[in-house]
mmCIF file of C-alpha atoms in Angstrom:
data_model
loop_
_atom_site.group_PDB
_atom_site.id
_atom_site.type_symbol
_atom_site.label_atom_id
_atom_site.label_comp_id
_atom_site.label_asym_id
_atom_site.label_seq_id
_atom_site.Cartn_x
_atom_site.Cartn_y
_atom_site.Cartn_z
ATOM 1 C CA MET Q 466 99.615 166.489 79.494
ATOM 2 C CA LYS Q 467 101.996 169.271 81.032
ATOM 3 C CA PRO Q 468 104.168 167.221 83.905
ATOM 4 C CA ALA Q 469 102.194 167.860 87.288
ATOM 5 C CA ASP Q 470 102.913 166.269 90.708
ATOM 6 C CA ILE Q 471 99.991 163.730 91.629
ATOM 7 C CA LEU Q 472 98.299 162.702 94.321
ATOM 8 C CA LEU Q 473 97.168 158.463 94.896
ATOM 9 C CA GLY Q 474 95.052 157.247 97.087
ATOM 10 C CA ARG Q 475 96.668 154.235 98.843
ATOM 11 C CA LYS Q 476 95.512 150.970 96.675
ATOM 12 C CA THR Q 477 96.620 152.698 93.160
ATOM 13 C CA PHE Q 478 99.910 154.131 94.844
ATOM 14 C CA ASP Q 479 100.274 150.588 95.655
ATOM 15 C CA ILE Q 480 100.243 149.210 92.485
ATOM 16 C CA PHE Q 481 101.711 152.190 90.496
ATOM 17 C CA GLU Q 482 104.765 151.584 92.827
ATOM 18 C CA ALA Q 483 105.099 147.744 91.743
ATOM 19 C CA TYR Q 484 105.080 148.889 88.228
ATOM 20 C CA TRP Q 485 105.939 152.182 87.130
ATOM 21 C CA PRO Q 486 109.835 152.425 88.459
ATOM 22 C CA LYS Q 487 110.818 149.399 85.913
ATOM 23 C CA HIS Q 488 108.790 150.986 83.155
ATOM 24 C CA ALA Q 489 109.190 154.544 83.165
ATOM 25 C CA GLU Q 490 109.847 154.308 79.566
ATOM 26 C CA GLY Q 491 105.873 154.106 79.047
ATOM 27 C CA TRP Q 492 105.405 157.454 81.163
ATOM 28 C CA PRO Q 493 108.385 159.656 81.071
ATOM 29 C CA GLY Q 494 108.987 161.760 83.939
ATOM 30 C CA ILE Q 495 107.109 159.085 86.568
ATOM 31 C CA ASN Q 496 109.784 158.569 88.309
ATOM 32 C CA GLU Q 497 110.783 162.697 88.746
ATOM 33 C CA ALA Q 498 107.224 163.176 89.600
ATOM 34 C CA THR Q 499 106.455 164.193 93.485
ATOM 35 C CA LYS Q 500 104.276 161.476 94.232
ATOM 36 C CA TYR Q 501 101.303 162.470 97.565
ATOM 37 C CA VAL Q 502 99.710 159.787 98.765
ATOM 38 C CA LEU Q 503 97.275 159.732 101.451
ATOM 39 C CA SER Q 504 97.332 156.919 103.646
ATOM 40 C CA SER Q 505 96.762 156.080 107.019
ATOM 41 C CA THR Q 506 98.697 152.467 106.837
ATOM 42 C CA ARG Q 507 101.960 153.569 104.847
ATOM 43 C CA LYS Q 508 104.176 156.023 105.474
ATOM 44 C CA SER Q 509 106.978 155.457 103.550
ATOM 45 C CA SER Q 510 108.380 154.281 99.772
ATOM 46 C CA ASN Q 511 111.640 153.389 98.681
ATOM 47 C CA TRP Q 512 109.935 154.700 95.259
ATOM 48 C CA GLU Q 513 111.902 158.243 94.773
ATOM 49 C CA ASN Q 514 109.663 161.677 95.232
ATOM 50 C CA SER Q 515 107.253 159.629 97.455
ATOM 51 C CA GLU Q 516 105.297 161.432 100.164
ATOM 52 C CA PHE Q 517 102.618 160.306 101.752
ATOM 53 C CA LEU Q 518 99.933 162.410 103.799
ATOM 54 C CA SER Q 519 97.289 161.389 106.495
ATOM 55 C CA THR Q 520 94.601 163.360 106.622
ATOM 56 C CA ILE Q 521 92.069 165.449 104.455
ATOM 57 C CA GLU Q 522 94.086 169.030 106.028
ATOM 58 C CA ASP Q 523 97.191 167.695 104.647
ATOM 59 C CA ILE Q 524 96.079 167.478 100.738
ATOM 60 C CA LYS Q 525 94.296 171.401 101.942
ATOM 61 C CA LYS Q 526 97.493 172.481 103.013
ATOM 62 C CA LEU Q 527 99.532 171.328 99.800
ATOM 63 C CA LYS Q 528 96.869 172.644 97.432
ATOM 64 C CA ASN Q 529 96.846 176.408 99.089
ATOM 65 C CA SER Q 530 100.772 175.768 98.574
ATOM 66 C CA GLU Q 531 102.643 177.716 95.937
ATOM 67 C CA GLY Q 532 103.624 174.686 93.067
ATOM 68 C CA GLY Q 533 102.366 173.626 90.232
ATOM 69 C CA ASP Q 534 99.248 171.392 88.544
ATOM 70 C CA ILE Q 535 98.156 167.882 91.485
ATOM 71 C CA LYS Q 536 96.952 165.423 89.396
ATOM 72 C CA VAL Q 537 94.689 161.943 90.463
ATOM 73 C CA TRP Q 538 95.130 159.317 88.422
ATOM 74 C CA GLY Q 539 91.977 156.768 89.252
ATOM 75 C CA SER Q 540 91.747 156.734 93.245
ATOM 76 C CA ALA Q 541 88.224 156.546 92.871
ATOM 77 C CA THR Q 542 87.275 156.692 96.890
ATOM 78 C CA LEU Q 543 89.934 159.385 96.985
ATOM 79 C CA VAL Q 544 88.191 162.113 94.288
ATOM 80 C CA GLN Q 545 84.916 161.490 96.095
ATOM 81 C CA LEU Q 546 86.697 162.747 99.335
ATOM 82 C CA LEU Q 547 88.037 165.184 97.149
ATOM 83 C CA LEU Q 548 84.861 166.095 96.126
ATOM 84 C CA GLN Q 549 83.348 166.528 99.320
ATOM 85 C CA HIS Q 550 85.685 168.701 100.388
ATOM 86 C CA ASP Q 551 84.972 171.199 96.959
ATOM 87 C CA LEU Q 552 88.923 170.646 96.420
ATOM 88 C CA VAL Q 553 88.777 169.761 92.866
ATOM 89 C CA ASP Q 554 89.715 172.373 90.531
ATOM 90 C CA GLU Q 555 89.460 170.287 87.371
ATOM 91 C CA LEU Q 556 88.054 166.702 85.908
ATOM 92 C CA TRP Q 557 89.556 164.603 83.212
ATOM 93 C CA LEU Q 558 87.589 162.017 82.038
ATOM 94 C CA LYS Q 559 87.572 159.136 80.063
ATOM 95 C CA ILE Q 560 84.582 157.451 79.209
ATOM 96 C CA HIS Q 561 84.520 154.328 77.376
ATOM 97 C CA PRO Q 562 81.426 152.712 75.880
ATOM 98 C CA LEU Q 563 81.715 149.736 77.747
ATOM 99 C CA VAL Q 564 79.175 147.969 80.392
ATOM 100 C CA LEU Q 565 81.545 145.800 82.455
ATOM 101 C CA GLY Q 566 78.318 145.602 85.455
ATOM 102 C CA LYS Q 567 78.749 146.772 88.837
ATOM 103 C CA GLY Q 568 81.833 149.051 89.619
ATOM 104 C CA LYS Q 569 82.800 151.886 92.025
ATOM 105 C CA LYS Q 570 80.557 154.758 91.472
ATOM 106 C CA LEU Q 571 82.878 158.352 90.965
ATOM 107 C CA PHE Q 572 80.477 160.663 92.180
ATOM 108 C CA ASP Q 573 78.391 159.359 95.334
ATOM 109 C CA ASP Q 574 75.763 161.006 97.210
ATOM 110 C CA ASN Q 575 78.242 162.576 99.610
ATOM 111 C CA VAL Q 576 79.739 164.754 96.181
ATOM 112 C CA LEU Q 577 78.802 168.485 96.806
ATOM 113 C CA PRO Q 578 76.863 170.476 93.981
ATOM 114 C CA VAL Q 579 79.449 172.560 92.139
ATOM 115 C CA THR Q 580 79.149 173.652 87.828
ATOM 116 C CA PHE Q 581 82.141 172.572 85.495
ATOM 117 C CA GLU Q 582 82.794 173.972 82.263
ATOM 118 C CA LEU Q 583 83.151 171.706 79.249
ATOM 119 C CA ILE Q 584 87.051 173.014 77.942
ATOM 120 C CA GLU Q 585 87.941 170.566 75.710
ATOM 121 C CA SER Q 586 87.203 167.146 74.313
ATOM 122 C CA THR Q 587 87.633 164.549 72.070
ATOM 123 C CA VAL Q 588 86.440 161.100 70.261
ATOM 124 C CA THR Q 589 88.953 158.478 69.380
ATOM 125 C CA SER Q 590 87.595 155.540 66.471
ATOM 126 C CA ARG Q 591 87.111 153.546 69.060
ATOM 127 C CA GLY Q 592 84.141 155.895 70.541
ATOM 128 C CA VAL Q 593 86.347 156.504 73.652
ATOM 129 C CA ILE Q 594 85.231 159.974 74.528
ATOM 130 C CA PHE Q 595 88.110 162.341 76.717
ATOM 131 C CA THR Q 596 87.315 165.135 77.781
ATOM 132 C CA ASN Q 597 88.399 167.963 80.421
ATOM 133 C CA TYR Q 598 86.277 170.127 82.279
ATOM 134 C CA LYS Q 599 87.418 173.135 84.582
ATOM 135 C CA ARG Q 600 85.066 174.501 88.220
ATOM 136 C CA VAL Q 601 82.894 177.493 86.813
ATOM 137 C CA GLY Q 602 81.226 178.125 90.188
ATOM 138 C CA GLU Q 603 78.199 177.718 92.198
ATOM 139 C CA VAL Q 604 75.457 175.285 91.053
ATOM 140 C CA LYS Q 605 72.288 177.577 88.649
ATOM 141 C CA THR Q 606 69.629 175.618 87.529
ATOM 142 C CA GLY Q 607 67.802 176.689 84.410
ATOM 143 C CA THR Q 608 66.367 174.916 81.535
ATOM 144 C CA ILE Q 609 68.277 172.923 79.188
ATOM 145 C CA GLY Q 610 69.402 174.986 76.334
ATOM 146 C CA GLU Q 611 70.430 177.885 78.424
#
């Protein structure tokens, strides 16, 4: 994966902040990357290059500004919010061949319909599927195989 800044929800940020500053050798560049955090409760952090956003409007401004890619790690509630506001250009998904029971829904009832195209995929020897989908536009209905 090419270098990118990171957009996180507050809960995921709390987890990352407690771990990555002391284990950066496992993720080269994590401390140098800008970590944008959507939070209504936190305003600051001692983890270098952390910036706090408080509204979806802040995210829209960030998306429309000059700069490189911004990736979201985890943060299911944040991903749902981004999908609701049509702010997702690509999806990078890892699909694991196991069911653990109830969990968070990534695509909830408030997601806007949009079409993504499969750009690349890889299947590991243990059956984990890595996929990259790029947004291609509005939903066009049809039949299977079209």
